[in-house]
Amino acid sequence: MKTRALFVTIVLCFVASAESTNFVDSVKKLVGGDDSSGAAGKSTQTGSRSATTQESVVDDNVCVYKWSSLSCEPTASCSLQYEFGDMTPSQACRVSGSSDSARMPQQLHLAFAGEEAGTGMAISWTTFVLEKDPTVWIGTSEANVAKAKGAKIETKSYYKDEDYELYSYHAVVNGLKANTKYFYKVGSASTTKFQTSVSSFTTARAAGDESPFTVAVYGDMGADDNSVATNKYVNSLVDEVDFVYHLGDISYADNAFL
């Protein structure tokens, strides 16, 4: 394993400056990688930016080495950063510290709010770079969302280390109707590319509403593959339940799990 890792290190050094097509083809055969292989099973570096909710967010698993350009793509977000154990160039492609993806909203969370049941929703998200104009857009149709009037947005920083500082934004939107589906997005008011795609939620039912409902109850997200399986199963129930009641142990605010 050590011998092969050393060999791959040397190969990666040559790959960055190789010009000969024959040489590149030979290297591809030796490392057994192509434009897409190697991303699976990638060893994610500590503090890497992980995506949880938006397709536009770039994380280490999205970064792929392209032999045609001899670089990691997308180039605006990824770069070659070899770590011991990487077996292919794609595995060595990771999110750059200066990447725009650090400004993309991530880890979106929703919680019922409002003085009366069903009249408000708390929307939270995070970024790895401080957003100066965090904003929430909301509406009753996916194609027509507007800035939420009177939404109070609080910015907090709960975690910081040598690699990054994580910023959290908490917005409370009031004046909503009970048991109603709303569409929303969050992000930078001034820069469209730092806004999420449009998602949706349904407000709580009004107090005294005795109509039947279905709730999913679970706790402890688990770690790594277990948490992925948990999320996948709960997401498969999205059209069958009215809301989810999580019992706790939902996140791990340290480098091992972010």
Tab-separated table of C-alpha atoms in Angstrom:
chain	number	residue	atom	x	y	z
A	1	MET	CA	0.000	0.000	0.000
A	2	LYS	CA	2.794	2.438	0.905
A	3	THR	CA	4.650	1.636	-2.322
A	4	ARG	CA	1.588	2.264	-4.462
A	5	ALA	CA	0.738	5.455	-2.577
A	6	LEU	CA	4.269	6.740	-3.187
A	7	PHE	CA	3.955	5.826	-6.863
A	8	VAL	CA	0.647	7.679	-7.143
A	9	THR	CA	2.224	10.724	-5.502
A	10	ILE	CA	4.917	10.783	-8.183
A	11	VAL	CA	2.359	10.216	-10.939
A	12	LEU	CA	0.191	13.085	-9.713
A	13	CYS	CA	3.166	15.420	-9.847
A	14	PHE	CA	3.696	14.521	-13.503
A	15	VAL	CA	-0.011	14.646	-14.329
A	16	ALA	CA	-0.261	18.330	-13.481
A	17	SER	CA	2.187	19.269	-16.257
A	18	ALA	CA	1.901	16.403	-18.756
A	19	GLU	CA	1.412	17.369	-22.415
A	20	SER	CA	1.841	14.119	-24.295
A	21	THR	CA	-1.387	12.276	-25.107
A	22	ASN	CA	0.424	8.941	-25.084
A	23	PHE	CA	1.876	9.694	-21.673
A	24	VAL	CA	-1.543	10.609	-20.284
A	25	ASP	CA	-3.080	7.427	-21.692
A	26	SER	CA	-0.329	5.391	-20.063
A	27	VAL	CA	-0.857	7.071	-16.703
A	28	LYS	CA	-4.616	6.488	-16.918
A	29	LYS	CA	-4.020	2.779	-17.412
A	30	LEU	CA	-1.541	2.618	-14.538
A	31	VAL	CA	-3.767	4.308	-11.966
A	32	GLY	CA	-6.925	2.718	-13.324
A	33	GLY	CA	-8.847	5.979	-13.354
A	34	ASP	CA	-10.858	7.930	-15.904
A	35	ASP	CA	-12.757	11.203	-15.800
A	36	SER	CA	-15.235	9.931	-13.228
A	37	SER	CA	-13.656	7.023	-11.356
A	38	GLY	CA	-12.046	7.502	-8.006
A	39	ALA	CA	-14.560	9.965	-6.627
A	40	ALA	CA	-16.408	7.203	-4.812
A	41	GLY	CA	-14.761	6.239	-1.571
A	42	LYS	CA	-12.768	9.452	-1.504
A	43	SER	CA	-11.102	10.222	1.803
A	44	THR	CA	-12.578	13.609	2.704
A	45	GLN	CA	-10.157	15.985	4.383
A	46	THR	CA	-10.881	17.508	7.762
A	47	GLY	CA	-12.990	20.614	7.469
A	48	SER	CA	-14.053	19.940	3.891
A	49	ARG	CA	-17.209	21.628	2.678
A	50	SER	CA	-20.014	19.111	2.602
A	51	ALA	CA	-23.225	19.531	0.734
A	52	THR	CA	-26.483	18.489	2.269
A	53	THR	CA	-29.369	20.035	0.448
A	54	GLN	CA	-28.620	21.820	-2.816
A	55	GLU	CA	-27.408	20.442	-6.115
A	56	SER	CA	-25.436	23.664	-6.654
A	57	VAL	CA	-23.204	23.067	-3.647
A	58	VAL	CA	-19.779	21.629	-4.479
A	59	ASP	CA	-18.101	19.239	-2.055
A	60	ASP	CA	-15.114	16.890	-2.305
A	61	ASN	CA	-17.226	14.121	-3.845
A	62	VAL	CA	-18.210	16.401	-6.733
A	63	CYS	CA	-14.595	17.264	-7.568
A	64	VAL	CA	-13.336	15.044	-10.415
A	65	TYR	CA	-10.044	14.916	-12.311
A	66	LYS	CA	-10.444	15.496	-16.057
A	67	TRP	CA	-7.721	13.973	-18.188
A	68	SER	CA	-8.743	16.139	-21.127
A	69	SER	CA	-7.742	19.303	-19.265
A	70	LEU	CA	-5.308	17.744	-16.772
A	71	SER	CA	-7.079	19.504	-13.922
A	72	CYS	CA	-9.727	19.052	-11.256
A	73	GLU	CA	-13.209	20.198	-12.208
A	74	PRO	CA	-15.185	22.280	-11.609
A	75	THR	CA	-12.016	24.381	-11.753
A	76	ALA	CA	-13.591	27.311	-9.891
A	77	SER	CA	-14.147	25.132	-6.828
A	78	CYS	CA	-11.671	22.233	-6.934
A	79	SER	CA	-7.920	21.676	-7.035
A	80	LEU	CA	-5.441	18.797	-6.809
A	81	GLN	CA	-4.662	18.198	-3.117
A	82	TYR	CA	-3.013	14.807	-2.673
A	83	GLU	CA	-3.353	13.067	0.686
A	84	PHE	CA	-1.814	9.764	1.706
A	85	GLY	CA	-4.123	6.955	0.637
A	86	ASP	CA	-5.421	8.572	-2.563
A	87	MET	CA	-5.225	5.978	-5.331
A	88	THR	CA	-6.390	8.035	-8.329
A	89	PRO	CA	-6.196	11.692	-9.379
A	90	SER	CA	-9.962	12.075	-8.812
A	91	GLN	CA	-9.560	10.991	-5.204
A	92	ALA	CA	-6.944	13.725	-4.807
A	93	CYS	CA	-9.300	16.415	-6.149
A	94	ARG	CA	-10.785	18.423	-3.290
A	95	VAL	CA	-12.620	21.690	-2.714
A	96	SER	CA	-10.279	24.671	-2.711
A	97	GLY	CA	-10.172	26.793	0.421
A	98	SER	CA	-10.930	29.891	-1.665
A	99	SER	CA	-13.808	28.263	-3.535
A	100	ASP	CA	-17.062	30.140	-4.102
A	101	SER	CA	-18.832	27.089	-2.685
A	102	ALA	CA	-17.890	28.389	0.772
A	103	ARG	CA	-20.576	31.074	0.291
A	104	MET	CA	-23.297	28.646	-0.775
A	105	PRO	CA	-26.050	28.090	1.833
A	106	GLN	CA	-25.853	24.613	3.323
A	107	GLN	CA	-27.420	22.530	6.112
A	108	LEU	CA	-30.940	23.980	5.778
A	109	HIS	CA	-33.249	23.395	8.748
A	110	LEU	CA	-36.923	24.209	9.335
A	111	ALA	CA	-38.842	24.572	12.608
A	112	PHE	CA	-42.401	25.628	13.403
A	113	ALA	CA	-42.633	29.163	14.806
A	114	GLY	CA	-45.186	31.901	15.450
A	115	GLU	CA	-47.241	32.952	18.453
A	116	GLU	CA	-50.116	30.834	17.144
A	117	ALA	CA	-49.713	27.385	15.594
A	118	GLY	CA	-49.232	27.492	11.842
A	119	THR	CA	-48.497	31.211	11.576
A	120	GLY	CA	-44.711	31.101	11.339
A	121	MET	CA	-41.649	29.140	10.274
A	122	ALA	CA	-38.022	29.355	11.399
A	123	ILE	CA	-35.535	28.774	8.567
A	124	SER	CA	-31.855	28.192	9.323
A	125	TRP	CA	-28.794	27.608	7.143
A	126	THR	CA	-24.998	27.881	7.245
A	127	THR	CA	-22.073	29.131	5.155
A	128	PHE	CA	-18.308	28.913	5.564
A	129	VAL	CA	-17.865	32.601	4.680
A	130	LEU	CA	-19.839	35.370	6.356
A	131	GLU	CA	-22.775	36.469	4.195
A	132	LYS	CA	-23.329	40.205	4.613
A	133	ASP	CA	-26.852	40.279	3.188
A	134	PRO	CA	-28.580	36.983	4.127
A	135	THR	CA	-32.135	36.890	2.818
A	136	VAL	CA	-35.216	34.656	2.710
A	137	TRP	CA	-37.647	34.558	-0.211
A	138	ILE	CA	-41.100	33.017	0.209
A	139	GLY	CA	-44.325	32.583	-1.747
A	140	THR	CA	-47.285	30.298	-2.414
A	141	SER	CA	-46.014	29.201	-5.841
A	142	GLU	CA	-42.624	27.857	-6.885
A	143	ALA	CA	-42.288	30.382	-9.697
A	144	ASN	CA	-43.179	33.390	-7.564
A	145	VAL	CA	-41.166	33.832	-4.378
A	146	ALA	CA	-40.401	37.287	-2.978
A	147	LYS	CA	-38.324	38.636	-0.109
A	148	ALA	CA	-40.055	37.808	3.149
A	149	LYS	CA	-41.392	41.011	4.662
A	150	GLY	CA	-40.436	41.627	8.265
A	151	ALA	CA	-38.343	38.458	8.538
A	152	LYS	CA	-35.817	38.792	11.343
A	153	ILE	CA	-32.498	37.164	10.435
A	154	GLU	CA	-29.916	36.521	13.142
A	155	THR	CA	-26.307	35.609	12.312
A	156	LYS	CA	-24.309	33.434	14.712
A	157	SER	CA	-20.916	31.725	14.743
A	158	TYR	CA	-20.936	28.592	16.887
A	159	TYR	CA	-17.760	26.963	15.598
A	160	LYS	CA	-14.281	28.101	14.592
A	161	ASP	CA	-10.898	26.426	14.143
A	162	GLU	CA	-7.729	26.923	12.113
A	163	ASP	CA	-9.373	25.798	8.863
A	164	TYR	CA	-12.641	27.710	8.843
A	165	GLU	CA	-15.401	29.430	10.755
A	166	LEU	CA	-18.956	28.208	10.332
A	167	TYR	CA	-21.649	30.898	10.178
A	168	SER	CA	-25.286	30.116	10.952
A	169	TYR	CA	-28.307	32.183	9.941
A	170	HIS	CA	-31.681	31.966	11.663
A	171	ALA	CA	-34.693	33.621	10.043
A	172	VAL	CA	-38.223	33.682	11.451
A	173	VAL	CA	-41.026	34.306	8.965
A	174	ASN	CA	-44.402	35.239	10.462
A	175	GLY	CA	-47.836	36.032	9.065
A	176	LEU	CA	-48.314	32.638	7.411
A	177	LYS	CA	-51.519	30.625	7.090
A	178	ALA	CA	-51.932	27.347	8.951
A	179	ASN	CA	-51.703	24.028	7.076
A	180	THR	CA	-50.563	25.775	3.891
A	181	LYS	CA	-47.770	24.867	1.481
A	182	TYR	CA	-45.169	27.593	0.913
A	183	PHE	CA	-42.154	27.773	-1.362
A	184	TYR	CA	-38.909	29.404	-0.277
A	185	LYS	CA	-35.219	29.905	-0.929
A	186	VAL	CA	-32.373	31.509	1.032
A	187	GLY	CA	-29.011	33.087	0.324
A	188	SER	CA	-27.348	36.318	-0.711
A	189	ALA	CA	-29.648	39.192	-1.654
A	190	SER	CA	-27.030	40.666	-3.987
A	191	THR	CA	-25.556	37.579	-5.699
A	192	THR	CA	-27.884	35.112	-7.422
A	193	LYS	CA	-25.351	32.273	-7.620
A	194	PHE	CA	-25.194	32.238	-3.826
A	195	GLN	CA	-28.907	31.494	-3.505
A	196	THR	CA	-30.422	28.036	-3.089
A	197	SER	CA	-32.914	26.468	-5.431
A	198	VAL	CA	-36.575	26.785	-4.419
A	199	SER	CA	-37.821	24.268	-1.836
A	200	SER	CA	-41.114	23.963	0.033
A	201	PHE	CA	-42.676	23.362	3.440
A	202	THR	CA	-46.170	23.083	4.914
A	203	THR	CA	-47.049	25.081	8.008
A	204	ALA	CA	-48.444	23.487	11.160
A	205	ARG	CA	-52.151	22.969	11.561
A	206	ALA	CA	-54.123	25.466	13.577
A	207	ALA	CA	-54.708	24.785	17.261
A	208	GLY	CA	-57.829	22.685	17.714
A	209	ASP	CA	-57.606	21.050	14.280
A	210	GLU	CA	-58.668	17.455	14.995
A	211	SER	CA	-58.275	16.017	11.497
A	212	PRO	CA	-56.023	12.902	11.363
A	213	PHE	CA	-52.337	13.141	10.498
A	214	THR	CA	-49.278	10.910	10.101
A	215	VAL	CA	-45.988	11.577	11.878
A	216	ALA	CA	-42.562	9.912	11.558
A	217	VAL	CA	-40.743	9.583	14.894
A	218	TYR	CA	-37.051	8.692	15.098
A	219	GLY	CA	-33.779	9.706	16.753
A	220	ASP	CA	-29.981	9.445	16.507
A	221	MET	CA	-28.914	10.157	12.923
A	222	GLY	CA	-25.964	7.797	13.229
A	223	ALA	CA	-22.672	8.426	11.467
A	224	ASP	CA	-21.230	7.958	7.982
A	225	ASP	CA	-23.142	5.289	5.996
A	226	ASN	CA	-25.683	4.885	8.788
A	227	SER	CA	-26.714	8.544	8.640
A	228	VAL	CA	-26.981	8.363	4.851
A	229	ALA	CA	-29.293	5.355	5.125
A	230	THR	CA	-31.393	7.117	7.771
A	231	ASN	CA	-31.840	10.219	5.632
A	232	LYS	CA	-32.625	8.160	2.549
A	233	TYR	CA	-35.368	6.229	4.331
A	234	VAL	CA	-36.963	9.285	5.951
A	235	ASN	CA	-36.863	11.171	2.641
A	236	SER	CA	-38.679	8.272	0.989
A	237	LEU	CA	-41.606	8.960	3.344
A	238	VAL	CA	-41.951	12.618	2.377
A	239	ASP	CA	-45.295	12.122	0.628
A	240	GLU	CA	-46.666	9.843	3.352
A	241	VAL	CA	-46.136	11.870	6.534
A	242	ASP	CA	-47.332	15.292	7.652
A	243	PHE	CA	-44.279	16.044	9.765
A	244	VAL	CA	-41.228	14.473	11.399
A	245	TYR	CA	-40.609	14.347	15.145
A	246	HIS	CA	-36.877	13.913	15.778
A	247	LEU	CA	-35.952	12.800	19.303
A	248	GLY	CA	-32.429	14.226	19.305
A	249	ASP	CA	-28.785	13.450	18.515
A	250	ILE	CA	-29.252	15.049	15.111
A	251	SER	CA	-25.866	16.682	14.498
A	252	TYR	CA	-22.208	16.578	15.428
A	253	ALA	CA	-20.592	20.028	15.440
A	254	ASP	CA	-16.981	18.975	15.071
A	255	ASN	CA	-14.520	18.186	12.310
A	256	ALA	CA	-15.198	14.463	12.353
A	257	PHE	CA	-18.653	14.831	10.850
A	258	LEU	CA	-18.838	18.162	9.002
